[in-house]
mmCIF file of N, CA and C in Angstrom:
data_model
loop_
_atom_site.group_PDB
_atom_site.id
_atom_site.type_symbol
_atom_site.label_atom_id
_atom_site.label_comp_id
_atom_site.label_asym_id
_atom_site.label_seq_id
_atom_site.Cartn_x
_atom_site.Cartn_y
_atom_site.Cartn_z
ATOM 1 N N MET A 701 8.056 1.731 -109.845
ATOM 2 C CA MET A 701 8.177 0.588 -110.716
ATOM 3 C C MET A 701 8.687 0.997 -112.103
ATOM 4 N N ARG A 702 8.277 2.173 -112.550
ATOM 5 C CA ARG A 702 8.718 2.652 -113.866
ATOM 6 C C ARG A 702 10.226 2.883 -113.886
ATOM 7 N N ARG A 703 10.773 3.385 -112.767
ATOM 8 C CA ARG A 703 12.216 3.624 -112.703
ATOM 9 C C ARG A 703 13.010 2.330 -112.828
ATOM 10 N N LEU A 704 12.472 1.242 -112.279
ATOM 11 C CA LEU A 704 13.159 -0.043 -112.386
ATOM 12 C C LEU A 704 13.204 -0.546 -113.819
ATOM 13 N N LYS A 705 12.186 -0.236 -114.589
ATOM 14 C CA LYS A 705 12.131 -0.700 -115.971
ATOM 15 C C LYS A 705 13.151 0.006 -116.855
ATOM 16 N N ILE A 706 13.481 1.252 -116.553
ATOM 17 C CA ILE A 706 14.377 2.003 -117.434
ATOM 18 C C ILE A 706 15.849 1.852 -117.061
ATOM 19 N N LEU A 707 16.147 1.090 -116.024
ATOM 20 C CA LEU A 707 17.549 0.854 -115.656
ATOM 21 C C LEU A 707 18.218 -0.022 -116.715
ATOM 22 N N PRO A 708 19.531 0.083 -116.870
ATOM 23 C CA PRO A 708 20.245 -0.687 -117.910
ATOM 24 C C PRO A 708 20.479 -2.143 -117.487
ATOM 25 N N TRP A 709 19.400 -2.906 -117.327
ATOM 26 C CA TRP A 709 19.486 -4.287 -116.857
ATOM 27 C C TRP A 709 20.287 -5.161 -117.819
ATOM 28 N N ARG A 710 20.065 -4.990 -119.104
ATOM 29 C CA ARG A 710 20.720 -5.851 -120.081
ATOM 30 C C ARG A 710 22.244 -5.714 -120.033
ATOM 31 N N GLU A 711 22.713 -4.489 -119.986
ATOM 32 C CA GLU A 711 24.156 -4.265 -119.938
ATOM 33 C C GLU A 711 24.748 -4.806 -118.641
ATOM 34 N N MET A 712 24.036 -4.587 -117.541
ATOM 35 C CA MET A 712 24.526 -5.067 -116.244
ATOM 36 C C MET A 712 24.590 -6.594 -116.215
ATOM 37 N N LEU A 713 23.568 -7.251 -116.754
ATOM 38 C CA LEU A 713 23.567 -8.713 -116.783
ATOM 39 C C LEU A 713 24.648 -9.257 -117.705
ATOM 40 N N LEU A 714 24.884 -8.590 -118.832
ATOM 41 C CA LEU A 714 25.949 -9.029 -119.737
ATOM 42 C C LEU A 714 27.314 -8.917 -119.077
ATOM 43 N N VAL A 715 27.550 -7.823 -118.373
ATOM 44 C CA VAL A 715 28.819 -7.654 -117.668
ATOM 45 C C VAL A 715 28.950 -8.698 -116.563
ATOM 46 N N ALA A 716 27.851 -8.974 -115.852
ATOM 47 C CA ALA A 716 27.885 -9.968 -114.783
ATOM 48 C C ALA A 716 28.179 -11.362 -115.336
ATOM 49 N N VAL A 717 27.578 -11.705 -116.476
ATOM 50 C CA VAL A 717 27.847 -13.004 -117.094
ATOM 51 C C VAL A 717 29.310 -13.087 -117.522
ATOM 52 N N LEU A 718 29.832 -12.014 -118.084
ATOM 53 C CA LEU A 718 31.232 -11.996 -118.499
ATOM 54 C C LEU A 718 32.171 -12.158 -117.300
ATOM 55 N N VAL A 719 31.912 -11.433 -116.219
ATOM 56 C CA VAL A 719 32.763 -11.518 -115.028
ATOM 57 C C VAL A 719 32.709 -12.925 -114.434
ATOM 58 N N ASN A 720 31.502 -13.483 -114.307
ATOM 59 C CA ASN A 720 31.389 -14.830 -113.747
ATOM 60 C C ASN A 720 32.026 -15.871 -114.659
ATOM 61 N N SER A 721 31.951 -15.671 -115.964
ATOM 62 C CA SER A 721 32.608 -16.586 -116.894
ATOM 63 C C SER A 721 34.120 -16.519 -116.766
ATOM 64 N N ILE A 722 34.658 -15.335 -116.588
ATOM 65 C CA ILE A 722 36.101 -15.181 -116.394
ATOM 66 C C ILE A 722 36.541 -15.908 -115.132
ATOM 67 N N VAL A 723 35.790 -15.754 -114.049
ATOM 68 C CA VAL A 723 36.154 -16.403 -112.788
ATOM 69 C C VAL A 723 36.056 -17.921 -112.918
ATOM 70 N N ILE A 724 35.005 -18.420 -113.555
ATOM 71 C CA ILE A 724 34.875 -19.863 -113.741
ATOM 72 C C ILE A 724 36.005 -20.394 -114.627
ATOM 73 N N GLY A 725 36.363 -19.643 -115.656
ATOM 74 C CA GLY A 725 37.486 -20.027 -116.512
ATOM 75 C C GLY A 725 38.794 -20.091 -115.749
ATOM 76 N N GLN A 726 39.024 -19.132 -114.870
ATOM 77 C CA GLN A 726 40.240 -19.160 -114.055
ATOM 78 C C GLN A 726 40.243 -20.339 -113.096
ATOM 79 N N GLU A 727 39.080 -20.642 -112.524
ATOM 80 C CA GLU A 727 39.003 -21.794 -111.632
ATOM 81 C C GLU A 727 39.263 -23.094 -112.380
ATOM 82 N N LEU A 728 38.698 -23.213 -113.584
ATOM 83 C CA LEU A 728 38.952 -24.408 -114.390
ATOM 84 C C LEU A 728 40.422 -24.507 -114.788
ATOM 85 N N PHE A 729 41.048 -23.386 -115.113
ATOM 86 C CA PHE A 729 42.474 -23.377 -115.444
ATOM 87 C C PHE A 729 43.312 -23.810 -114.241
ATOM 88 N N LEU A 730 42.974 -23.301 -113.054
ATOM 89 C CA LEU A 730 43.718 -23.716 -111.854
ATOM 90 C C LEU A 730 43.520 -25.197 -111.564
ATOM 91 N N TYR A 731 42.300 -25.695 -111.768
ATOM 92 C CA TYR A 731 42.057 -27.128 -111.560
ATOM 93 C C TYR A 731 42.863 -27.952 -112.555
ATOM 94 N N TRP A 732 42.842 -27.542 -113.818
ATOM 95 C CA TRP A 732 43.624 -28.238 -114.830
ATOM 96 C C TRP A 732 45.116 -28.180 -114.495
ATOM 97 N N GLY A 733 45.590 -27.005 -114.091
ATOM 98 C CA GLY A 733 46.993 -26.864 -113.724
ATOM 99 C C GLY A 733 47.357 -27.704 -112.511
ATOM 100 N N PHE A 734 46.444 -27.828 -111.566
ATOM 101 C CA PHE A 734 46.700 -28.635 -110.376
ATOM 102 C C PHE A 734 46.849 -30.109 -110.746
ATOM 103 N N THR A 735 46.047 -30.567 -111.690
ATOM 104 C CA THR A 735 46.120 -31.976 -112.069
ATOM 105 C C THR A 735 47.245 -32.267 -113.061
ATOM 106 N N GLN A 736 47.686 -31.276 -113.838
ATOM 107 C CA GLN A 736 48.647 -31.535 -114.911
ATOM 108 C C GLN A 736 50.058 -31.014 -114.640
ATOM 109 N N SER A 737 50.207 -30.007 -113.813
ATOM 110 C CA SER A 737 51.509 -29.365 -113.638
ATOM 111 C C SER A 737 51.988 -29.489 -112.193
ATOM 112 N N PRO A 738 53.152 -30.076 -111.999
ATOM 113 C CA PRO A 738 53.684 -30.165 -110.628
ATOM 114 C C PRO A 738 54.014 -28.788 -110.034
ATOM 115 N N THR A 739 54.390 -27.843 -110.881
ATOM 116 C CA THR A 739 54.709 -26.498 -110.390
ATOM 117 C C THR A 739 53.464 -25.808 -109.851
ATOM 118 N N ILE A 740 52.393 -25.826 -110.621
ATOM 119 C CA ILE A 740 51.146 -25.197 -110.160
ATOM 120 C C ILE A 740 50.608 -25.947 -108.957
ATOM 121 N N ARG A 741 50.751 -27.273 -108.936
ATOM 122 C CA ARG A 741 50.291 -28.051 -107.792
ATOM 123 C C ARG A 741 51.053 -27.661 -106.524
ATOM 124 N N SER A 742 52.358 -27.471 -106.637
ATOM 125 C CA SER A 742 53.130 -27.096 -105.445
ATOM 126 C C SER A 742 52.778 -25.685 -104.975
ATOM 127 N N ILE A 743 52.525 -24.761 -105.909
ATOM 128 C CA ILE A 743 52.141 -23.395 -105.539
ATOM 129 C C ILE A 743 50.788 -23.395 -104.848
ATOM 130 N N LEU A 744 49.827 -24.121 -105.410
ATOM 131 C CA LEU A 744 48.499 -24.172 -104.798
ATOM 132 C C LEU A 744 48.514 -24.903 -103.458
ATOM 133 N N THR A 745 49.341 -25.918 -103.328
ATOM 134 C CA THR A 745 49.474 -26.603 -102.042
ATOM 135 C C THR A 745 50.085 -25.676 -101.006
ATOM 136 N N PHE A 746 51.088 -24.906 -101.405
ATOM 137 C CA PHE A 746 51.692 -23.936 -100.491
ATOM 138 C C PHE A 746 50.667 -22.896 -100.040
ATOM 139 N N LEU A 747 49.875 -22.382 -100.983
ATOM 140 C CA LEU A 747 48.839 -21.406 -100.631
ATOM 141 C C LEU A 747 47.774 -22.012 -99.720
ATOM 142 N N ASN A 748 47.457 -23.277 -99.961
ATOM 143 C CA ASN A 748 46.449 -23.943 -99.140
ATOM 144 C C ASN A 748 46.950 -24.156 -97.714
ATOM 145 N N ASP A 749 48.246 -24.339 -97.548
ATOM 146 C CA ASP A 749 48.814 -24.548 -96.218
ATOM 147 C C ASP A 749 49.068 -23.249 -95.479
ATOM 148 N N SER A 750 49.018 -22.111 -96.167
ATOM 149 C CA SER A 750 49.298 -20.828 -95.520
ATOM 150 C C SER A 750 48.004 -20.193 -95.014
ATOM 151 N N LEU A 751 48.156 -19.084 -94.350
ATOM 152 C CA LEU A 751 46.997 -18.362 -93.832
ATOM 153 C C LEU A 751 46.273 -17.561 -94.914
ATOM 154 N N LEU A 752 46.890 -17.432 -96.081
ATOM 155 C CA LEU A 752 46.266 -16.695 -97.182
ATOM 156 C C LEU A 752 44.987 -17.363 -97.677
ATOM 157 N N VAL A 753 44.853 -18.660 -97.425
ATOM 158 C CA VAL A 753 43.667 -19.379 -97.899
ATOM 159 C C VAL A 753 42.396 -18.846 -97.238
ATOM 160 N N ARG A 754 42.518 -18.210 -96.088
ATOM 161 C CA ARG A 754 41.355 -17.640 -95.411
ATOM 162 C C ARG A 754 40.880 -16.352 -96.090
ATOM 163 N N LEU A 755 41.756 -15.682 -96.847
ATOM 164 C CA LEU A 755 41.383 -14.449 -97.541
ATOM 165 C C LEU A 755 40.749 -14.695 -98.904
ATOM 166 N N ILE A 756 40.982 -15.850 -99.493
ATOM 167 C CA ILE A 756 40.525 -16.119 -100.858
ATOM 168 C C ILE A 756 39.008 -16.045 -100.995
ATOM 169 N N PRO A 757 38.200 -16.631 -100.088
ATOM 170 C CA PRO A 757 36.738 -16.527 -100.264
ATOM 171 C C PRO A 757 36.213 -15.095 -100.194
ATOM 172 N N PHE A 758 36.973 -14.179 -99.629
ATOM 173 C CA PHE A 758 36.566 -12.775 -99.588
ATOM 174 C C PHE A 758 37.205 -11.980 -100.721
ATOM 175 N N ALA A 759 38.437 -12.308 -101.074
ATOM 176 C CA ALA A 759 39.164 -11.540 -102.089
ATOM 177 C C ALA A 759 38.615 -11.776 -103.498
ATOM 178 N N VAL A 760 38.154 -12.973 -103.786
ATOM 179 C CA VAL A 760 37.631 -13.262 -105.123
ATOM 180 C C VAL A 760 36.376 -12.437 -105.420
ATOM 181 N N PRO A 761 35.377 -12.381 -104.520
ATOM 182 C CA PRO A 761 34.221 -11.525 -104.816
ATOM 183 C C PRO A 761 34.561 -10.035 -104.900
ATOM 184 N N VAL A 762 35.522 -9.573 -104.107
ATOM 185 C CA VAL A 762 35.939 -8.167 -104.207
ATOM 186 C C VAL A 762 36.515 -7.908 -105.599
ATOM 187 N N GLY A 763 37.346 -8.823 -106.060
ATOM 188 C CA GLY A 763 37.902 -8.692 -107.406
ATOM 189 C C GLY A 763 36.843 -8.784 -108.487
ATOM 190 N N MET A 764 35.837 -9.615 -108.275
ATOM 191 C CA MET A 764 34.747 -9.716 -109.247
ATOM 192 C C MET A 764 33.985 -8.398 -109.353
ATOM 193 N N GLY A 765 33.706 -7.780 -108.223
ATOM 194 C CA GLY A 765 32.992 -6.507 -108.233
ATOM 195 C C GLY A 765 33.790 -5.409 -108.915
ATOM 196 N N ALA A 766 35.084 -5.335 -108.591
ATOM 197 C CA ALA A 766 35.927 -4.313 -109.212
ATOM 198 C C ALA A 766 36.074 -4.559 -110.715
ATOM 199 N N LEU A 767 36.214 -5.821 -111.101
ATOM 200 C CA LEU A 767 36.315 -6.145 -112.525
ATOM 201 C C LEU A 767 35.033 -5.788 -113.267
ATOM 202 N N ALA A 768 33.894 -5.983 -112.631
ATOM 203 C CA ALA A 768 32.619 -5.645 -113.275
ATOM 204 C C ALA A 768 32.525 -4.151 -113.558
ATOM 205 N N VAL A 769 32.915 -3.323 -112.602
ATOM 206 C CA VAL A 769 32.872 -1.873 -112.825
ATOM 207 C C VAL A 769 33.877 -1.482 -113.906
ATOM 208 N N TYR A 770 35.055 -2.077 -113.882
ATOM 209 C CA TYR A 770 36.055 -1.772 -114.897
ATOM 210 C C TYR A 770 35.547 -2.127 -116.292
ATOM 211 N N LEU A 771 34.952 -3.320 -116.434
ATOM 212 C CA LEU A 771 34.423 -3.722 -117.739
ATOM 213 C C LEU A 771 33.273 -2.835 -118.179
ATOM 214 N N LEU A 772 32.450 -2.433 -117.222
ATOM 215 C CA LEU A 772 31.339 -1.551 -117.568
ATOM 216 C C LEU A 772 31.844 -0.178 -118.010
ATOM 217 N N GLU A 773 32.888 0.317 -117.360
ATOM 218 C CA GLU A 773 33.494 1.590 -117.783
ATOM 219 C C GLU A 773 34.077 1.463 -119.190
ATOM 220 N N TYR A 774 34.748 0.359 -119.432
ATOM 221 C CA TYR A 774 35.417 0.168 -120.716
ATOM 222 C C TYR A 774 34.427 -0.104 -121.830
ATOM 223 N N TRP A 775 33.405 -0.895 -121.534
ATOM 224 C CA TRP A 775 32.497 -1.380 -122.560
ATOM 225 C C TRP A 775 31.391 -0.386 -122.876
ATOM 226 N N ARG A 776 30.783 0.198 -121.864
ATOM 227 C CA ARG A 776 29.633 1.083 -122.049
ATOM 228 C C ARG A 776 29.929 2.457 -121.463
ATOM 229 N N GLN A 777 30.598 3.271 -122.223
ATOM 230 C CA GLN A 777 30.947 4.586 -121.721
ATOM 231 C C GLN A 777 29.848 5.613 -121.957
ATOM 232 N N GLN A 778 28.839 5.294 -122.772
ATOM 233 C CA GLN A 778 27.876 6.326 -123.111
ATOM 234 C C GLN A 778 26.845 6.588 -122.027
ATOM 235 N N PHE A 779 26.545 5.645 -121.151
ATOM 236 C CA PHE A 779 25.597 5.973 -120.093
ATOM 237 C C PHE A 779 26.349 6.125 -118.777
ATOM 238 N N LEU A 780 25.857 7.022 -117.986
ATOM 239 C CA LEU A 780 26.552 7.352 -116.750
ATOM 240 C C LEU A 780 26.276 6.333 -115.670
ATOM 241 N N LEU A 781 27.317 5.973 -114.960
ATOM 242 C CA LEU A 781 27.142 5.128 -113.785
ATOM 243 C C LEU A 781 26.754 6.017 -112.613
ATOM 244 N N ASN A 782 25.858 5.561 -111.808
ATOM 245 C CA ASN A 782 25.481 6.266 -110.599
ATOM 246 C C ASN A 782 25.264 5.248 -109.487
ATOM 247 N N ARG A 783 24.866 5.712 -108.332
ATOM 248 C CA ARG A 783 24.714 4.830 -107.179
ATOM 249 C C ARG A 783 23.693 3.725 -107.440
ATOM 250 N N THR A 784 22.589 4.054 -108.072
ATOM 251 C CA THR A 784 21.559 3.055 -108.353
ATOM 252 C C THR A 784 22.088 1.981 -109.299
ATOM 253 N N ASN A 785 22.790 2.400 -110.339
ATOM 254 C CA ASN A 785 23.353 1.432 -111.280
ATOM 255 C C ASN A 785 24.408 0.559 -110.616
ATOM 256 N N LEU A 786 25.161 1.107 -109.671
ATOM 257 C CA LEU A 786 26.141 0.301 -108.956
ATOM 258 C C LEU A 786 25.461 -0.769 -108.102
ATOM 259 N N TRP A 787 24.316 -0.432 -107.499
ATOM 260 C CA TRP A 787 23.576 -1.434 -106.721
ATOM 261 C C TRP A 787 23.019 -2.526 -107.635
ATOM 262 N N ILE A 788 22.534 -2.143 -108.804
ATOM 263 C CA ILE A 788 22.029 -3.124 -109.765
ATOM 264 C C ILE A 788 23.174 -4.026 -110.233
ATOM 265 N N LEU A 789 24.343 -3.448 -110.470
ATOM 266 C CA LEU A 789 25.508 -4.230 -110.871
ATOM 267 C C LEU A 789 25.909 -5.199 -109.768
ATOM 268 N N THR A 790 25.848 -4.758 -108.518
ATOM 269 C CA THR A 790 26.164 -5.635 -107.389
ATOM 270 C C THR A 790 25.226 -6.834 -107.370
ATOM 271 N N LEU A 791 23.955 -6.582 -107.537
ATOM 272 C CA LEU A 791 22.977 -7.667 -107.554
ATOM 273 C C LEU A 791 23.238 -8.635 -108.700
ATOM 274 N N CYS A 792 23.504 -8.102 -109.879
ATOM 275 C CA CYS A 792 23.729 -8.957 -111.041
ATOM 276 C C CYS A 792 24.989 -9.808 -110.895
ATOM 277 N N VAL A 793 26.075 -9.227 -110.397
ATOM 278 C CA VAL A 793 27.321 -9.980 -110.228
ATOM 279 C C VAL A 793 27.166 -11.019 -109.123
ATOM 280 N N PHE A 794 26.423 -10.681 -108.071
ATOM 281 C CA PHE A 794 26.236 -11.600 -106.952
ATOM 282 C C PHE A 794 25.419 -12.828 -107.346
ATOM 283 N N LEU A 795 24.620 -12.745 -108.394
ATOM 284 C CA LEU A 795 23.816 -13.893 -108.814
ATOM 285 C C LEU A 795 24.682 -15.090 -109.204
ATOM 286 N N GLY A 796 25.869 -14.858 -109.744
ATOM 287 C CA GLY A 796 26.763 -15.954 -110.145
ATOM 288 C C GLY A 796 27.219 -16.792 -108.967
ATOM 289 N N PRO A 797 27.884 -16.200 -107.966
ATOM 290 C CA PRO A 797 28.275 -17.005 -106.799
ATOM 291 C C PRO A 797 27.082 -17.601 -106.064
ATOM 292 N N CYS A 798 25.976 -16.876 -106.049
ATOM 293 C CA CYS A 798 24.769 -17.365 -105.384
ATOM 294 C C CYS A 798 24.256 -18.633 -106.077
ATOM 295 N N LEU A 799 24.184 -18.615 -107.394
ATOM 296 C CA LEU A 799 23.732 -19.785 -108.140
ATOM 297 C C LEU A 799 24.698 -20.955 -107.991
ATOM 298 N N ARG A 800 25.990 -20.674 -108.014
ATOM 299 C CA ARG A 800 26.979 -21.737 -107.865
ATOM 300 C C ARG A 800 26.878 -22.405 -106.505
ATOM 301 N N LEU A 801 26.679 -21.616 -105.453
ATOM 302 C CA LEU A 801 26.536 -22.194 -104.123
ATOM 303 C C LEU A 801 25.236 -22.983 -103.990
ATOM 304 N N MET A 802 24.166 -22.477 -104.584
ATOM 305 C CA MET A 802 22.888 -23.185 -104.484
ATOM 306 C C MET A 802 22.889 -24.474 -105.300
ATOM 307 N N LEU A 803 23.591 -24.509 -106.419
ATOM 308 C CA LEU A 803 23.660 -25.716 -107.226
ATOM 309 C C LEU A 803 24.545 -26.787 -106.590
ATOM 310 N N SER A 804 25.456 -26.385 -105.717
ATOM 311 C CA SER A 804 26.352 -27.351 -105.093
ATOM 312 C C SER A 804 25.699 -28.110 -103.952
ATOM 313 N N GLY A 805 24.546 -27.687 -103.502
ATOM 314 C CA GLY A 805 23.856 -28.404 -102.429
ATOM 315 C C GLY A 805 23.118 -27.450 -101.522
ATOM 316 N N PRO A 806 22.655 -27.957 -100.386
ATOM 317 C CA PRO A 806 21.939 -27.081 -99.452
ATOM 318 C C PRO A 806 22.853 -25.975 -98.921
ATOM 319 N N VAL A 807 22.316 -24.778 -98.875
ATOM 320 C CA VAL A 807 23.119 -23.614 -98.502
ATOM 321 C C VAL A 807 22.431 -22.877 -97.364
ATOM 322 N N CYS A 808 23.218 -22.527 -96.361
ATOM 323 C CA CYS A 808 22.675 -21.647 -95.322
ATOM 324 C C CYS A 808 22.971 -20.203 -95.723
ATOM 325 N N THR A 809 22.222 -19.288 -95.190
ATOM 326 C CA THR A 809 22.382 -17.888 -95.595
ATOM 327 C C THR A 809 23.717 -17.310 -95.146
ATOM 328 N N GLY A 810 24.343 -17.867 -94.136
ATOM 329 C CA GLY A 810 25.637 -17.365 -93.682
ATOM 330 C C GLY A 810 26.723 -17.504 -94.728
ATOM 331 N N ILE A 811 26.632 -18.548 -95.545
ATOM 332 C CA ILE A 811 27.626 -18.764 -96.601
ATOM 333 C C ILE A 811 27.473 -17.719 -97.700
ATOM 334 N N LEU A 812 26.275 -17.215 -97.919
ATOM 335 C CA LEU A 812 26.027 -16.234 -98.975
ATOM 336 C C LEU A 812 26.423 -14.816 -98.585
ATOM 337 N N ILE A 813 26.628 -14.573 -97.304
ATOM 338 C CA ILE A 813 26.923 -13.210 -96.854
ATOM 339 C C ILE A 813 28.320 -12.771 -97.278
ATOM 340 N N THR A 814 29.310 -13.661 -97.192
ATOM 341 C CA THR A 814 30.676 -13.279 -97.559
ATOM 342 C C THR A 814 30.785 -12.867 -99.028
ATOM 343 N N PRO A 815 30.239 -13.637 -99.993
ATOM 344 C CA PRO A 815 30.308 -13.153 -101.382
ATOM 345 C C PRO A 815 29.529 -11.864 -101.604
ATOM 346 N N LEU A 816 28.410 -11.698 -100.944
ATOM 347 C CA LEU A 816 27.625 -10.472 -101.113
ATOM 348 C C LEU A 816 28.392 -9.258 -100.615
ATOM 349 N N ILE A 817 28.992 -9.371 -99.449
ATOM 350 C CA ILE A 817 29.779 -8.252 -98.916
ATOM 351 C C ILE A 817 30.992 -7.988 -99.805
ATOM 352 N N GLY A 818 31.654 -9.051 -100.270
ATOM 353 C CA GLY A 818 32.823 -8.880 -101.128
ATOM 354 C C GLY A 818 32.496 -8.209 -102.447
ATOM 355 N N VAL A 819 31.433 -8.643 -103.094
ATOM 356 C CA VAL A 819 31.035 -8.026 -104.374
ATOM 357 C C VAL A 819 30.648 -6.573 -104.156
ATOM 358 N N THR A 820 29.919 -6.288 -103.071
ATOM 359 C CA THR A 820 29.511 -4.902 -102.781
ATOM 360 C C THR A 820 30.721 -4.014 -102.559
ATOM 361 N N ILE A 821 31.688 -4.496 -101.787
ATOM 362 C CA ILE A 821 32.904 -3.703 -101.544
ATOM 363 C C ILE A 821 33.667 -3.488 -102.849
ATOM 364 N N GLY A 822 33.796 -4.531 -103.663
ATOM 365 C CA GLY A 822 34.516 -4.392 -104.929
ATOM 366 C C GLY A 822 33.853 -3.411 -105.883
ATOM 367 N N VAL A 823 32.530 -3.481 -105.998
ATOM 368 C CA VAL A 823 31.815 -2.585 -106.910
ATOM 369 C C VAL A 823 31.918 -1.147 -106.423
ATOM 370 N N PHE A 824 31.679 -0.914 -105.154
ATOM 371 C CA PHE A 824 31.672 0.458 -104.674
ATOM 372 C C PHE A 824 33.074 1.012 -104.456
ATOM 373 N N TRP A 825 34.069 0.155 -104.283
ATOM 374 C CA TRP A 825 35.445 0.638 -104.175
ATOM 375 C C TRP A 825 35.918 1.132 -105.547
ATOM 376 N N LYS A 826 35.689 0.328 -106.588
ATOM 377 C CA LYS A 826 36.100 0.741 -107.934
ATOM 378 C C LYS A 826 35.172 1.822 -108.489
ATOM 379 N N GLY A 827 33.897 1.808 -108.074
ATOM 380 C CA GLY A 827 32.942 2.781 -108.573
ATOM 381 C C GLY A 827 32.822 4.015 -107.705
ATOM 382 N N ARG A 828 33.803 4.282 -106.890
ATOM 383 C CA ARG A 828 33.785 5.449 -105.999
ATOM 384 C C ARG A 828 33.507 6.765 -106.712
ATOM 385 N N PRO A 829 34.049 7.017 -107.901
ATOM 386 C CA PRO A 829 33.751 8.290 -108.560
ATOM 387 C C PRO A 829 32.285 8.440 -108.984
ATOM 388 N N TYR A 830 31.532 7.353 -109.008
ATOM 389 C CA TYR A 830 30.158 7.404 -109.509
ATOM 390 C C TYR A 830 29.121 7.429 -108.396
ATOM 391 N N TRP A 831 29.536 7.609 -107.166
ATOM 392 C CA TRP A 831 28.598 7.599 -106.040
ATOM 393 C C TRP A 831 27.577 8.708 -106.119
ATOM 394 N N ARG A 832 27.905 9.817 -106.722
ATOM 395 C CA ARG A 832 27.013 10.969 -106.742
ATOM 396 C C ARG A 832 25.876 10.811 -107.694
#
């Protein structure tokens, strides 16, 4: 229990809030662009009609995880990242999609597995040098 208390929870939560805010901002920008710009609307309609739309629910969490590690490297260079900190970062980043899905209505656990796997892959793919 003592080891859990000394982990850098504050920094991890701040990075997770920043990453989730960036993603929400991008989603709001795409929504605004879809309603206001015929060019963005045609691009998003084309993507929605293609097979790439099946990759988006997995690719976004992977990008969120990788972005979180990148921001943590850039922002907090004084403490070392290790495997335990990467797991804590995964948990913190995953709270954003988890909360968004739970606020949208009843959620089955199967819907939560894809973002969890995506965030884990993104964090550990970008954090590969810190596994030791």
